[in-house]
């Protein structure tokens, strides 16, 4: 990755040359927001939706958006073209900029923009077919989990709970109800119906969550948004994780106890198939646009 090209404040450069001042508020306070967009065969997946969420995050934390939607798209497509690998995870963040340390916002700081690309690593087929282990924890993060903030200490601490247990994710309950996981949204299946917590300030409005919802609705699968008490989640027939890098992944044990029959269930397999089909369709359309 040493030779990978990144974008920092208007310039493309090798990652080794990219430098941010220590007084950047991203360094001092984690005062910034970010996005991660999956790119398949050099075609970004749901880029507009990610850019729309970035705009919402920036507005929520009152950081000026330095670029128009078209400028963001252009920077990202240029960065994608500069990499040597096809499937990429494009990470971009905007922080409030460099200023003397003071909690209150500086008046004249210029937002710092950093964009990088890493090879996209989706779960290997074996994990998709076998499913993963998850553990649970109390969701003790702040009450603005809808903002995709770079201040991720709460999420890191919670992810480490599962890392320490050798599990893939930590599923979170706030006040006894399912919220999300440390870096994913969570869906549950009960008697054939797909259930998920409604969007609120307590979960990240996942782009993959929206894709899964659209695909379920398009296929006429029963789907309901509602509170999911912890006991109901533990007794679910299926549990899924969704995120841009995990796509849709089945959880087959929770805190060491089997979910359903301990294998990815039929509704998961249906959704996984729909997701892969949709992804291929988006990719083909993107390739045709690029060739035109
Ligand atoms: C806390 C949290 N929830 C949900 C998600 C899933 O969001 P998306 O589907 O947009 O990747 C993420 C992704 O990083 C996350 O960090």
XYZ file of C-alpha atoms and ligand atoms in Angstrom:
308
model
C 0.000 0.000 0.000
C 3.082 2.205 0.277
C 2.698 3.367 -3.316
C -1.053 3.951 -3.185
C -2.263 7.386 -4.249
C -4.384 9.465 -1.864
C -6.099 12.849 -2.103
C -5.392 15.522 0.506
C -6.733 19.091 0.356
C -6.952 19.392 -3.409
C -3.914 17.305 -4.418
C -3.258 13.698 -5.362
C -0.054 12.292 -3.822
C 1.553 9.030 -2.660
C 0.231 8.044 0.769
C 3.751 8.346 2.226
C 3.796 12.044 1.399
C 0.393 12.897 2.880
C 0.723 14.934 6.101
C -1.849 16.527 8.419
C -0.828 19.110 11.064
C -1.029 17.856 14.650
C -3.433 20.695 15.492
C -6.001 19.471 12.971
C -9.231 19.099 14.961
C -9.550 15.624 13.499
C -6.383 14.682 15.426
C -7.230 16.624 18.605
C -10.995 16.022 18.949
C -11.999 13.457 16.314
C -13.934 16.466 15.005
C -14.915 15.195 11.581
C -17.172 12.950 9.541
C -16.458 10.228 7.013
C -17.776 7.766 4.466
C -16.702 4.419 3.072
C -17.883 3.529 -0.424
C -17.395 0.079 -1.917
C -16.156 0.019 -5.504
C -16.603 -3.128 -7.599
C -14.527 -3.457 -10.797
C -13.891 0.307 -10.545
C -17.621 1.109 -10.369
C -18.646 2.847 -7.104
C -21.719 1.282 -5.490
C -24.416 3.738 -4.322
C -22.045 6.711 -4.502
C -24.835 9.305 -4.559
C -26.389 7.827 -1.440
C -23.024 7.963 0.366
C -22.521 11.571 -0.739
C -26.018 12.465 0.467
C -25.221 10.947 3.877
C -21.920 12.855 3.985
C -23.877 16.074 3.346
C -26.246 15.217 6.226
C -23.345 14.395 8.585
C -21.531 17.634 7.700
C -24.685 19.693 8.224
C -25.340 17.964 11.558
C -21.888 18.894 12.904
C -21.818 22.291 11.169
C -18.724 21.694 9.035
C -18.832 23.487 5.687
C -18.977 21.060 2.760
C -15.905 22.029 0.719
C -17.147 20.407 -2.515
C -20.281 20.098 -4.594
C -21.726 16.653 -5.248
C -20.199 16.734 -8.765
C -16.758 17.707 -7.411
C -16.833 14.890 -4.849
C -17.803 12.432 -7.577
C -14.959 13.631 -9.771
C -12.324 13.358 -6.992
C -13.479 9.848 -6.115
C -13.544 8.629 -9.730
C -10.067 10.056 -10.321
C -8.750 8.331 -7.206
C -10.347 5.019 -8.253
C -8.670 5.286 -11.669
C -5.245 5.884 -10.063
C -5.182 2.607 -8.108
C -3.700 -0.635 -9.390
C -6.550 -2.809 -7.989
C -10.135 -3.159 -9.236
C -12.268 -3.693 -6.110
C -11.754 -0.805 -3.706
C -12.995 0.676 -0.466
C -12.908 4.448 -0.863
C -12.599 6.136 2.529
C -13.112 9.894 2.715
C -13.216 12.218 5.666
C -13.704 15.905 6.286
C -12.469 17.400 9.546
C -13.096 20.906 10.843
C -9.507 21.915 10.061
C -6.462 23.265 11.874
C -6.890 25.629 14.847
C -5.554 26.399 18.316
C -6.989 23.815 20.708
C -10.334 25.049 22.009
C -13.555 23.080 22.198
C -15.636 25.860 20.619
C -15.533 25.973 16.821
C -12.786 28.143 15.267
C -14.174 30.996 13.161
C -11.918 30.657 10.149
C -10.658 27.072 9.958
C -10.567 25.487 6.518
C -11.950 21.917 6.444
C -9.341 19.215 5.833
C -10.307 16.684 3.162
C -8.621 13.307 2.963
C -9.541 10.486 0.565
C -7.835 7.098 0.292
C -8.476 3.779 -1.380
C -7.793 0.318 -0.011
C -8.434 -3.050 -1.622
C -12.032 -4.028 -0.847
C -12.191 -7.207 1.174
C -15.689 -8.694 1.252
C -16.300 -11.749 3.444
C -14.879 -14.857 1.766
C -17.461 -17.255 0.303
C -16.740 -19.757 3.052
C -17.876 -17.246 5.732
C -20.975 -16.389 3.724
C -21.885 -20.075 3.632
C -20.926 -20.887 7.207
C -22.015 -17.656 8.947
C -20.205 -15.868 11.780
C -20.201 -15.639 15.559
C -21.315 -12.457 17.314
C -21.398 -11.408 20.957
C -23.533 -8.771 22.654
C -22.847 -5.636 24.692
C -24.708 -2.682 26.114
C -24.772 0.196 23.629
C -23.178 2.921 25.717
C -22.332 5.279 22.857
C -23.666 8.817 22.558
C -27.158 9.671 21.289
C -26.123 10.837 17.800
C -25.182 7.527 16.229
C -26.936 8.745 13.053
C -23.920 10.998 12.363
C -21.063 9.167 10.646
C -18.443 10.771 12.853
C -14.727 9.985 12.907
C -15.025 10.021 16.743
C -15.264 6.234 16.856
C -13.799 5.417 20.269
C -17.138 4.030 21.499
C -17.437 1.813 18.421
C -13.793 0.686 18.691
C -14.212 -0.298 22.353
C -17.351 -2.258 21.486
C -15.779 -3.958 18.454
C -12.878 -5.031 20.665
C -15.335 -6.940 22.884
C -16.008 -9.297 19.947
C -12.389 -9.282 18.776
C -11.348 -10.450 22.269
C -13.963 -13.218 22.069
C -12.821 -14.284 18.585
C -16.176 -13.184 17.126
C -16.941 -11.132 14.015
C -19.170 -8.455 15.550
C -20.645 -7.013 18.725
C -24.432 -6.655 18.607
C -25.684 -3.810 20.757
C -28.704 -3.310 22.992
C -29.728 0.044 24.379
C -32.343 0.018 27.143
C -32.943 -3.666 26.370
C -33.650 -3.076 22.681
C -31.564 -3.850 19.587
C -29.814 -0.825 18.127
C -27.117 -1.963 15.684
C -23.625 -3.510 15.860
C -20.226 -1.881 16.376
C -19.712 -1.369 12.623
C -22.862 -2.799 10.998
C -26.637 -2.633 11.013
C -28.593 -5.661 12.223
C -31.651 -7.427 10.780
C -33.557 -10.282 12.390
C -35.867 -12.899 10.840
C -38.832 -14.335 12.736
C -41.305 -16.731 11.148
C -40.286 -15.604 7.686
C -40.603 -11.862 8.394
C -37.585 -9.548 8.177
C -37.455 -7.201 11.160
C -35.211 -4.206 11.818
C -35.049 -1.264 14.185
C -36.439 1.854 12.511
C -33.954 4.591 11.664
C -33.424 7.022 14.525
C -30.678 9.000 16.220
C -29.539 5.726 17.831
C -28.357 3.935 14.677
C -26.365 4.796 11.582
C -28.683 4.980 8.567
C -26.727 2.338 6.661
C -26.544 2.497 2.894
C -26.562 -1.318 2.871
C -29.580 -1.288 5.240
C -31.412 0.743 2.574
C -30.337 -1.646 -0.196
C -31.596 -4.634 1.820
C -34.884 -2.845 2.533
C -35.340 -1.981 -1.172
C -34.539 -5.549 -2.239
C -36.928 -7.033 0.351
C -39.708 -4.690 -0.737
C -38.993 -5.339 -4.425
C -39.201 -9.103 -3.879
C -42.374 -8.790 -1.780
C -40.724 -10.261 1.341
C -42.497 -9.407 4.618
C -40.633 -6.580 6.336
C -41.342 -4.611 9.493
C -39.556 -1.809 11.342
C -40.048 -1.914 15.067
C -38.373 -2.156 18.477
C -36.718 -5.532 18.981
C -36.381 -6.541 22.641
C -33.210 -8.432 23.517
C -35.075 -11.691 24.292
C -36.682 -11.629 20.854
C -33.332 -11.155 19.124
C -31.784 -14.015 21.070
C -34.689 -16.285 20.045
C -34.681 -15.160 16.382
C -34.659 -17.646 13.506
C -31.985 -15.634 11.719
C -29.763 -12.615 12.424
C -27.947 -10.675 9.686
C -25.272 -8.019 9.722
C -25.163 -5.457 6.920
C -22.449 -2.997 5.954
C -20.669 -1.741 2.866
C -17.783 -4.145 3.421
C -19.681 -7.102 4.962
C -22.581 -6.772 2.485
C -25.096 -9.194 4.078
C -23.651 -11.728 6.480
C -25.465 -14.290 8.655
C -24.824 -14.515 12.402
C -25.081 -18.155 13.473
C -24.100 -17.918 17.134
C -24.815 -15.132 19.605
C -22.837 -15.194 22.862
C -21.997 -18.812 22.014
C -25.659 -19.911 21.586
C -26.946 -21.132 18.248
C -29.255 -18.925 16.209
C -31.864 -21.043 14.373
C -30.202 -24.310 13.416
C -26.728 -22.769 13.561
C -26.493 -22.250 9.796
C -27.358 -19.284 7.570
C -31.118 -19.475 7.083
C -33.316 -19.534 3.965
C -34.308 -15.857 4.113
C -30.631 -14.894 4.394
C -29.777 -17.033 1.372
C -32.569 -15.377 -0.613
C -31.403 -11.886 0.393
C -27.757 -12.702 -0.274
C -28.701 -13.848 -3.802
C -30.782 -10.706 -4.416
C -27.900 -8.535 -3.173
C -25.324 -10.192 -5.438
C -27.685 -9.952 -8.430
C -28.288 -6.266 -7.753
C -24.571 -5.609 -7.372
C -23.856 -7.281 -10.729
C -26.566 -5.186 -12.364
C -25.124 -1.944 -10.950
C -21.643 -2.990 -12.037
C -22.724 -3.831 -15.599
C -24.570 -0.516 -15.923
C -21.517 1.349 -14.564
C -19.180 -0.402 -17.019
C -21.490 0.479 -19.922
C -21.554 4.125 -18.813
C -17.753 4.180 -18.560
C -17.408 2.653 -22.032
C -19.877 5.112 -23.633
C -21.987 1.816 13.443
C -22.280 1.424 12.054
N -23.535 1.029 11.725
C -23.852 0.649 10.486
C -22.899 0.610 9.469
C -23.285 0.179 8.077
O -23.352 1.275 7.204
P -23.149 1.118 5.638
O -24.134 0.069 5.190
O -23.483 2.458 5.094
O -21.744 0.695 5.401
C -21.591 1.017 9.749
C -20.583 1.023 8.684
O -19.448 1.333 8.858
C -21.273 1.431 11.067
O -20.022 1.823 11.385
